[in-house]
C-alpha cells in the first residue's frame, strides 16, 4: 500500500510539474530576446536641435542585425558600401545602448513585436541634441 501511495504521489508531482511549464509569450519575453536577429530598415528620422525632422527611406537591402554572441555585436548596413559594426547592451526593460565607432545612442523602445520594431536613440555627447528614430520590419 505504501508503494502505491508513493507511486501515485510521484506521478501527481510529475504531472503537476509538467503541466506548469508553458511557452513564454511575446509580451513576457525579455527585450534582448525580442531584439535579436536581422531587421530591415524602412526609414530613419533624424532631428537635430530645433531643425525640422529629416526622413531617409531605405531599401530591403538595408538592415540592422542584433547578433546573439558573447560580444552582443550589432551590424548596421545603410547602402551598398556603408556597413558598420558595434555592440548593444540592454539597460532596462525598454531601453538599450548602441555603441558604434562613429556614434553612441541611448535608445528607448517605442514598440516591438515579432514583425515590427521602432526605437528612438539620442546621440551621446553631442550638442545640439540629435535624436534618431528607427523603423524596422521583418
PDB file of N, CA and C in Angstrom, residues 57-133:
ATOM      1  N   UNK A  57      14.410  57.196 -46.399  1.00  0.00           N
ATOM      2  CA  UNK A  57      13.827  55.879 -46.645  1.00  0.00           C
ATOM      3  C   UNK A  57      14.906  54.938 -47.160  1.00  0.00           C
ATOM      4  N   UNK A  58      14.783  53.664 -46.810  1.00  0.00           N
ATOM      5  CA  UNK A  58      15.779  52.674 -47.183  1.00  0.00           C
ATOM      6  C   UNK A  58      15.144  51.522 -47.949  1.00  0.00           C
ATOM      7  N   UNK A  59      15.990  50.686 -48.544  1.00  0.00           N
ATOM      8  CA  UNK A  59      15.522  49.544 -49.332  1.00  0.00           C
ATOM      9  C   UNK A  59      15.557  48.276 -48.490  1.00  0.00           C
ATOM     10  N   UNK A  60      15.084  47.198 -49.059  1.00  0.00           N
ATOM     11  CA  UNK A  60      15.077  45.909 -48.362  1.00  0.00           C
ATOM     12  C   UNK A  60      16.484  45.389 -48.094  1.00  0.00           C
ATOM     13  N   UNK A  61      17.491  45.929 -48.802  1.00  0.00           N
ATOM     14  CA  UNK A  61      18.876  45.504 -48.592  1.00  0.00           C
ATOM     15  C   UNK A  61      19.514  46.144 -47.360  1.00  0.00           C
ATOM     16  N   UNK A  62      18.900  47.159 -46.807  1.00  0.00           N
ATOM     17  CA  UNK A  62      19.438  47.855 -45.647  1.00  0.00           C
ATOM     18  C   UNK A  62      18.903  47.204 -44.377  1.00  0.00           C
ATOM     19  N   UNK A  63      19.782  47.000 -43.405  1.00  0.00           N
ATOM     20  CA  UNK A  63      19.366  46.246 -42.222  1.00  0.00           C
ATOM     21  C   UNK A  63      20.181  46.628 -40.991  1.00  0.00           C
ATOM     22  N   UNK A  64      19.666  46.178 -39.852  1.00  0.00           N
ATOM     23  CA  UNK A  64      20.405  46.166 -38.599  1.00  0.00           C
ATOM     24  C   UNK A  64      20.263  44.751 -38.045  1.00  0.00           C
ATOM     25  N   UNK A  65      21.381  44.174 -37.630  1.00  0.00           N
ATOM     26  CA  UNK A  65      21.405  42.775 -37.186  1.00  0.00           C
ATOM     27  C   UNK A  65      21.947  42.717 -35.760  1.00  0.00           C
ATOM     28  N   UNK A  66      21.061  42.385 -34.810  1.00  0.00           N
ATOM     29  CA  UNK A  66      21.463  42.207 -33.423  1.00  0.00           C
ATOM     30  C   UNK A  66      21.864  40.746 -33.254  1.00  0.00           C
ATOM     31  N   UNK A  67      23.157  40.506 -33.034  1.00  0.00           N
ATOM     32  CA  UNK A  67      23.681  39.140 -33.009  1.00  0.00           C
ATOM     33  C   UNK A  67      23.676  38.568 -31.596  1.00  0.00           C
ATOM     34  N   UNK A  68      23.408  37.277 -31.518  1.00  0.00           N
ATOM     35  CA  UNK A  68      23.393  36.564 -30.241  1.00  0.00           C
ATOM     36  C   UNK A  68      24.758  35.916 -30.043  1.00  0.00           C
ATOM     37  N   UNK A  69      25.728  36.706 -29.576  1.00  0.00           N
ATOM     38  CA  UNK A  69      27.057  36.173 -29.298  1.00  0.00           C
ATOM     39  C   UNK A  69      27.588  36.790 -28.010  1.00  0.00           C
ATOM     40  N   UNK A  70      28.810  36.399 -27.628  1.00  0.00           N
ATOM     41  CA  UNK A  70      29.381  36.874 -26.364  1.00  0.00           C
ATOM     42  C   UNK A  70      29.602  38.381 -26.342  1.00  0.00           C
ATOM     43  N   UNK A  71      29.810  38.988 -27.512  1.00  0.00           N
ATOM     44  CA  UNK A  71      30.088  40.418 -27.587  1.00  0.00           C
ATOM     45  C   UNK A  71      28.829  41.266 -27.755  1.00  0.00           C
ATOM     46  N   UNK A  72      27.669  40.635 -27.917  1.00  0.00           N
ATOM     47  CA  UNK A  72      26.430  41.354 -28.234  1.00  0.00           C
ATOM     48  C   UNK A  72      26.678  42.320 -29.383  1.00  0.00           C
ATOM     49  N   UNK A  73      27.208  41.770 -30.464  1.00  0.00           N
ATOM     50  CA  UNK A  73      27.550  42.570 -31.637  1.00  0.00           C
ATOM     51  C   UNK A  73      26.303  43.003 -32.384  1.00  0.00           C
ATOM     52  N   UNK A  74      26.423  44.140 -33.055  1.00  0.00           N
ATOM     53  CA  UNK A  74      25.348  44.640 -33.904  1.00  0.00           C
ATOM     54  C   UNK A  74      25.994  45.120 -35.197  1.00  0.00           C
ATOM     55  N   UNK A  75      25.326  44.832 -36.302  1.00  0.00           N
ATOM     56  CA  UNK A  75      25.819  45.257 -37.614  1.00  0.00           C
ATOM     57  C   UNK A  75      24.748  46.115 -38.266  1.00  0.00           C
ATOM     58  N   UNK A  76      25.155  47.270 -38.765  1.00  0.00           N
ATOM     59  CA  UNK A  76      24.240  48.215 -39.402  1.00  0.00           C
ATOM     60  C   UNK A  76      24.693  48.419 -40.835  1.00  0.00           C
ATOM     61  N   UNK A  77      23.781  48.178 -41.777  1.00  0.00           N
ATOM     62  CA  UNK A  77      24.100  48.353 -43.196  1.00  0.00           C
ATOM     63  C   UNK A  77      23.124  49.349 -43.798  1.00  0.00           C
ATOM     64  N   UNK A  78      23.671  50.482 -44.244  1.00  0.00           N
ATOM     65  CA  UNK A  78      22.879  51.524 -44.894  1.00  0.00           C
ATOM     66  C   UNK A  78      23.551  51.856 -46.215  1.00  0.00           C
ATOM     67  N   UNK A  79      23.076  51.267 -47.286  1.00  0.00           N
ATOM     68  CA  UNK A  79      23.707  51.458 -48.591  1.00  0.00           C
ATOM     69  C   UNK A  79      24.706  50.357 -48.877  1.00  0.00           C
ATOM     70  N   UNK A  80      25.067  50.224 -50.140  1.00  0.00           N
ATOM     71  CA  UNK A  80      25.914  49.113 -50.588  1.00  0.00           C
ATOM     72  C   UNK A  80      27.298  49.117 -49.948  1.00  0.00           C
ATOM     73  N   UNK A  81      27.875  50.274 -49.705  1.00  0.00           N
ATOM     74  CA  UNK A  81      29.251  50.327 -49.193  1.00  0.00           C
ATOM     75  C   UNK A  81      29.351  50.910 -47.798  1.00  0.00           C
ATOM     76  N   UNK A  82      28.280  50.900 -47.051  1.00  0.00           N
ATOM     77  CA  UNK A  82      28.289  51.525 -45.740  1.00  0.00           C
ATOM     78  C   UNK A  82      27.808  50.549 -44.673  1.00  0.00           C
ATOM     79  N   UNK A  83      28.704  49.687 -44.200  1.00  0.00           N
ATOM     80  CA  UNK A  83      28.380  48.738 -43.150  1.00  0.00           C
ATOM     81  C   UNK A  83      29.267  49.032 -41.949  1.00  0.00           C
ATOM     82  N   UNK A  84      28.653  49.200 -40.782  1.00  0.00           N
ATOM     83  CA  UNK A  84      29.406  49.449 -39.557  1.00  0.00           C
ATOM     84  C   UNK A  84      29.038  48.391 -38.521  1.00  0.00           C
ATOM     85  N   UNK A  85      30.020  48.072 -37.699  1.00  0.00           N
ATOM     86  CA  UNK A  85      29.811  47.107 -36.628  1.00  0.00           C
ATOM     87  C   UNK A  85      29.942  47.812 -35.289  1.00  0.00           C
ATOM     88  N   UNK A  86      29.284  47.261 -34.312  1.00  0.00           N
ATOM     89  CA  UNK A  86      29.351  47.803 -32.965  1.00  0.00           C
ATOM     90  C   UNK A  86      28.812  46.785 -31.995  1.00  0.00           C
ATOM     91  N   UNK A  87      28.296  47.272 -30.888  1.00  0.00           N
ATOM     92  CA  UNK A  87      27.719  46.381 -29.894  1.00  0.00           C
ATOM     93  C   UNK A  87      26.473  47.028 -29.302  1.00  0.00           C
ATOM     94  N   UNK A  88      25.682  46.212 -28.612  1.00  0.00           N
ATOM     95  CA  UNK A  88      24.487  46.718 -27.956  1.00  0.00           C
ATOM     96  C   UNK A  88      24.403  46.143 -26.558  1.00  0.00           C
ATOM     97  N   UNK A  89      23.713  46.852 -25.683  1.00  0.00           N
ATOM     98  CA  UNK A  89      23.501  46.377 -24.312  1.00  0.00           C
ATOM     99  C   UNK A  89      22.124  46.843 -23.852  1.00  0.00           C
ATOM    100  N   UNK A  90      21.325  45.896 -23.386  1.00  0.00           N
ATOM    101  CA  UNK A  90      20.012  46.236 -22.849  1.00  0.00           C
ATOM    102  C   UNK A  90      20.225  46.772 -21.440  1.00  0.00           C
ATOM    103  N   UNK A  91      19.652  47.949 -21.168  1.00  0.00           N
ATOM    104  CA  UNK A  91      19.848  48.601 -19.877  1.00  0.00           C
ATOM    105  C   UNK A  91      18.699  48.263 -18.937  1.00  0.00           C
ATOM    106  N   UNK A  92      17.485  48.570 -19.347  1.00  0.00           N
ATOM    107  CA  UNK A  92      16.287  48.283 -18.562  1.00  0.00           C
ATOM    108  C   UNK A  92      15.263  47.626 -19.473  1.00  0.00           C
ATOM    109  N   UNK A  93      14.051  47.468 -18.976  1.00  0.00           N
ATOM    110  CA  UNK A  93      13.009  46.779 -19.740  1.00  0.00           C
ATOM    111  C   UNK A  93      12.802  47.322 -21.139  1.00  0.00           C
ATOM    112  N   UNK A  94      12.821  48.638 -21.324  1.00  0.00           N
ATOM    113  CA  UNK A  94      12.526  49.182 -22.649  1.00  0.00           C
ATOM    114  C   UNK A  94      13.619  50.130 -23.149  1.00  0.00           C
ATOM    115  N   UNK A  95      14.824  49.997 -22.637  1.00  0.00           N
ATOM    116  CA  UNK A  95      15.903  50.851 -23.122  1.00  0.00           C
ATOM    117  C   UNK A  95      17.171  50.034 -23.341  1.00  0.00           C
ATOM    118  N   UNK A  96      17.982  50.497 -24.284  1.00  0.00           N
ATOM    119  CA  UNK A  96      19.237  49.822 -24.595  1.00  0.00           C
ATOM    120  C   UNK A  96      20.227  50.844 -25.123  1.00  0.00           C
ATOM    121  N   UNK A  97      21.450  50.421 -25.278  1.00  0.00           N
ATOM    122  CA  UNK A  97      22.548  51.289 -25.680  1.00  0.00           C
ATOM    123  C   UNK A  97      23.190  50.711 -26.937  1.00  0.00           C
ATOM    124  N   UNK A  98      23.383  51.522 -27.957  1.00  0.00           N
ATOM    125  CA  UNK A  98      24.078  51.118 -29.182  1.00  0.00           C
ATOM    126  C   UNK A  98      25.419  51.824 -29.213  1.00  0.00           C
ATOM    127  N   UNK A  99      26.483  51.069 -29.420  1.00  0.00           N
ATOM    128  CA  UNK A  99      27.832  51.612 -29.428  1.00  0.00           C
ATOM    129  C   UNK A  99      28.476  51.333 -30.786  1.00  0.00           C
ATOM    130  N   UNK A 100      28.588  52.373 -31.606  1.00  0.00           N
ATOM    131  CA  UNK A 100      29.280  52.303 -32.888  1.00  0.00           C
ATOM    132  C   UNK A 100      30.516  53.179 -32.793  1.00  0.00           C
ATOM    133  N   UNK A 101      31.483  52.961 -33.667  1.00  0.00           N
ATOM    134  CA  UNK A 101      32.706  53.766 -33.616  1.00  0.00           C
ATOM    135  C   UNK A 101      32.419  55.242 -33.896  1.00  0.00           C
ATOM    136  N   UNK A 102      31.469  55.539 -34.759  1.00  0.00           N
ATOM    137  CA  UNK A 102      31.177  56.924 -35.133  1.00  0.00           C
ATOM    138  C   UNK A 102      30.169  57.603 -34.207  1.00  0.00           C
ATOM    139  N   UNK A 103      29.339  56.820 -33.516  1.00  0.00           N
ATOM    140  CA  UNK A 103      28.321  57.405 -32.644  1.00  0.00           C
ATOM    141  C   UNK A 103      27.839  56.381 -31.635  1.00  0.00           C
ATOM    142  N   UNK A 104      27.386  56.899 -30.511  1.00  0.00           N
ATOM    143  CA  UNK A 104      26.763  56.088 -29.475  1.00  0.00           C
ATOM    144  C   UNK A 104      25.343  56.601 -29.290  1.00  0.00           C
ATOM    145  N   UNK A 105      24.406  55.675 -29.114  1.00  0.00           N
ATOM    146  CA  UNK A 105      22.994  56.045 -28.958  1.00  0.00           C
ATOM    147  C   UNK A 105      22.421  55.439 -27.685  1.00  0.00           C
ATOM    148  N   UNK A 106      21.758  56.280 -26.886  1.00  0.00           N
ATOM    149  CA  UNK A 106      20.933  55.794 -25.787  1.00  0.00           C
ATOM    150  C   UNK A 106      19.527  55.657 -26.351  1.00  0.00           C
ATOM    151  N   UNK A 107      19.001  54.436 -26.372  1.00  0.00           N
ATOM    152  CA  UNK A 107      17.763  54.153 -27.103  1.00  0.00           C
ATOM    153  C   UNK A 107      16.621  53.767 -26.175  1.00  0.00           C
ATOM    154  N   UNK A 108      15.431  54.160 -26.585  1.00  0.00           N
ATOM    155  CA  UNK A 108      14.191  53.772 -25.914  1.00  0.00           C
ATOM    156  C   UNK A 108      13.280  53.119 -26.937  1.00  0.00           C
ATOM    157  N   UNK A 109      12.712  51.988 -26.576  1.00  0.00           N
ATOM    158  CA  UNK A 109      11.795  51.268 -27.452  1.00  0.00           C
ATOM    159  C   UNK A 109      10.459  52.001 -27.492  1.00  0.00           C
ATOM    160  N   UNK A 110       9.989  52.279 -28.699  1.00  0.00           N
ATOM    161  CA  UNK A 110       8.656  52.847 -28.888  1.00  0.00           C
ATOM    162  C   UNK A 110       7.660  51.698 -28.973  1.00  0.00           C
ATOM    163  N   UNK A 111       7.979  50.687 -29.801  1.00  0.00           N
ATOM    164  CA  UNK A 111       7.146  49.492 -29.912  1.00  0.00           C
ATOM    165  C   UNK A 111       7.996  48.358 -30.467  1.00  0.00           C
ATOM    166  N   UNK A 112       7.631  47.136 -30.089  1.00  0.00           N
ATOM    167  CA  UNK A 112       8.329  45.960 -30.613  1.00  0.00           C
ATOM    168  C   UNK A 112       7.360  44.786 -30.639  1.00  0.00           C
ATOM    169  N   UNK A 113       7.377  44.058 -31.762  1.00  0.00           N
ATOM    170  CA  UNK A 113       6.596  42.832 -31.920  1.00  0.00           C
ATOM    171  C   UNK A 113       7.448  41.884 -32.758  1.00  0.00           C
ATOM    172  N   UNK A 114       6.889  40.759 -33.117  1.00  0.00           N
ATOM    173  CA  UNK A 114       7.645  39.808 -33.945  1.00  0.00           C
ATOM    174  C   UNK A 114       7.965  40.377 -35.321  1.00  0.00           C
ATOM    175  N   UNK A 115       7.131  41.281 -35.837  1.00  0.00           N
ATOM    176  CA  UNK A 115       7.276  41.776 -37.209  1.00  0.00           C
ATOM    177  C   UNK A 115       7.720  43.228 -37.327  1.00  0.00           C
ATOM    178  N   UNK A 116       7.622  44.015 -36.259  1.00  0.00           N
ATOM    179  CA  UNK A 116       7.951  45.437 -36.338  1.00  0.00           C
ATOM    180  C   UNK A 116       8.655  45.889 -35.059  1.00  0.00           C
ATOM    181  N   UNK A 117       9.587  46.808 -35.228  1.00  0.00           N
ATOM    182  CA  UNK A 117      10.391  47.315 -34.121  1.00  0.00           C
ATOM    183  C   UNK A 117      10.649  48.795 -34.396  1.00  0.00           C
ATOM    184  N   UNK A 118      10.320  49.636 -33.444  1.00  0.00           N
ATOM    185  CA  UNK A 118      10.577  51.070 -33.572  1.00  0.00           C
ATOM    186  C   UNK A 118      11.250  51.543 -32.288  1.00  0.00           C
ATOM    187  N   UNK A 119      12.364  52.258 -32.443  1.00  0.00           N
ATOM    188  CA  UNK A 119      13.027  52.829 -31.279  1.00  0.00           C
ATOM    189  C   UNK A 119      13.602  54.194 -31.622  1.00  0.00           C
ATOM    190  N   UNK A 120      13.779  55.002 -30.580  1.00  0.00           N
ATOM    191  CA  UNK A 120      14.359  56.325 -30.732  1.00  0.00           C
ATOM    192  C   UNK A 120      15.657  56.364 -29.936  1.00  0.00           C
ATOM    193  N   UNK A 121      16.729  56.771 -30.617  1.00  0.00           N
ATOM    194  CA  UNK A 121      18.025  56.878 -29.971  1.00  0.00           C
ATOM    195  C   UNK A 121      18.494  58.314 -29.921  1.00  0.00           C
ATOM    196  N   UNK A 122      19.065  58.697 -28.795  1.00  0.00           N
ATOM    197  CA  UNK A 122      19.636  60.027 -28.626  1.00  0.00           C
ATOM    198  C   UNK A 122      21.154  59.888 -28.652  1.00  0.00           C
ATOM    199  N   UNK A 123      21.796  60.637 -29.536  1.00  0.00           N
ATOM    200  CA  UNK A 123      23.258  60.579 -29.620  1.00  0.00           C
ATOM    201  C   UNK A 123      23.877  61.103 -28.327  1.00  0.00           C
ATOM    202  N   UNK A 124      24.890  60.393 -27.863  1.00  0.00           N
ATOM    203  CA  UNK A 124      25.562  60.738 -26.622  1.00  0.00           C
ATOM    204  C   UNK A 124      26.682  61.734 -26.908  1.00  0.00           C
ATOM    205  N   UNK A 125      26.739  62.803 -26.106  1.00  0.00           N
ATOM    206  CA  UNK A 125      27.846  63.739 -26.165  1.00  0.00           C
ATOM    207  C   UNK A 125      27.836  64.723 -27.316  1.00  0.00           C
ATOM    208  N   UNK A 126      26.685  65.000 -27.903  1.00  0.00           N
ATOM    209  CA  UNK A 126      26.631  65.985 -28.981  1.00  0.00           C
ATOM    210  C   UNK A 126      25.700  67.123 -28.595  1.00  0.00           C
ATOM    211  N   UNK A 127      26.032  68.279 -29.103  1.00  0.00           N
ATOM    212  CA  UNK A 127      25.191  69.448 -28.884  1.00  0.00           C
ATOM    213  C   UNK A 127      25.129  70.230 -30.184  1.00  0.00           C
ATOM    214  N   UNK A 128      23.957  70.587 -30.664  1.00  0.00           N
ATOM    215  CA  UNK A 128      22.639  70.362 -30.083  1.00  0.00           C
ATOM    216  C   UNK A 128      22.258  68.882 -30.124  1.00  0.00           C
ATOM    217  N   UNK A 129      21.233  68.554 -29.346  1.00  0.00           N
ATOM    218  CA  UNK A 129      20.787  67.159 -29.249  1.00  0.00           C
ATOM    219  C   UNK A 129      20.358  66.625 -30.604  1.00  0.00           C
ATOM    220  N   UNK A 130      20.723  65.373 -30.868  1.00  0.00           N
ATOM    221  CA  UNK A 130      20.335  64.684 -32.103  1.00  0.00           C
ATOM    222  C   UNK A 130      19.601  63.405 -31.714  1.00  0.00           C
ATOM    223  N   UNK A 131      18.364  63.259 -32.205  1.00  0.00           N
ATOM    224  CA  UNK A 131      17.613  62.024 -31.982  1.00  0.00           C
ATOM    225  C   UNK A 131      17.355  61.349 -33.323  1.00  0.00           C
ATOM    226  N   UNK A 132      17.427  60.038 -33.303  1.00  0.00           N
ATOM    227  CA  UNK A 132      17.198  59.220 -34.498  1.00  0.00           C
ATOM    228  C   UNK A 132      16.116  58.207 -34.174  1.00  0.00           C
ATOM    229  N   UNK A 133      15.075  58.178 -34.987  1.00  0.00           N
ATOM    230  CA  UNK A 133      14.010  57.195 -34.806  1.00  0.00           C
ATOM    231  C   UNK A 133      14.109  56.170 -35.929  1.00  0.00           C
TER     232      UNK A 133
END
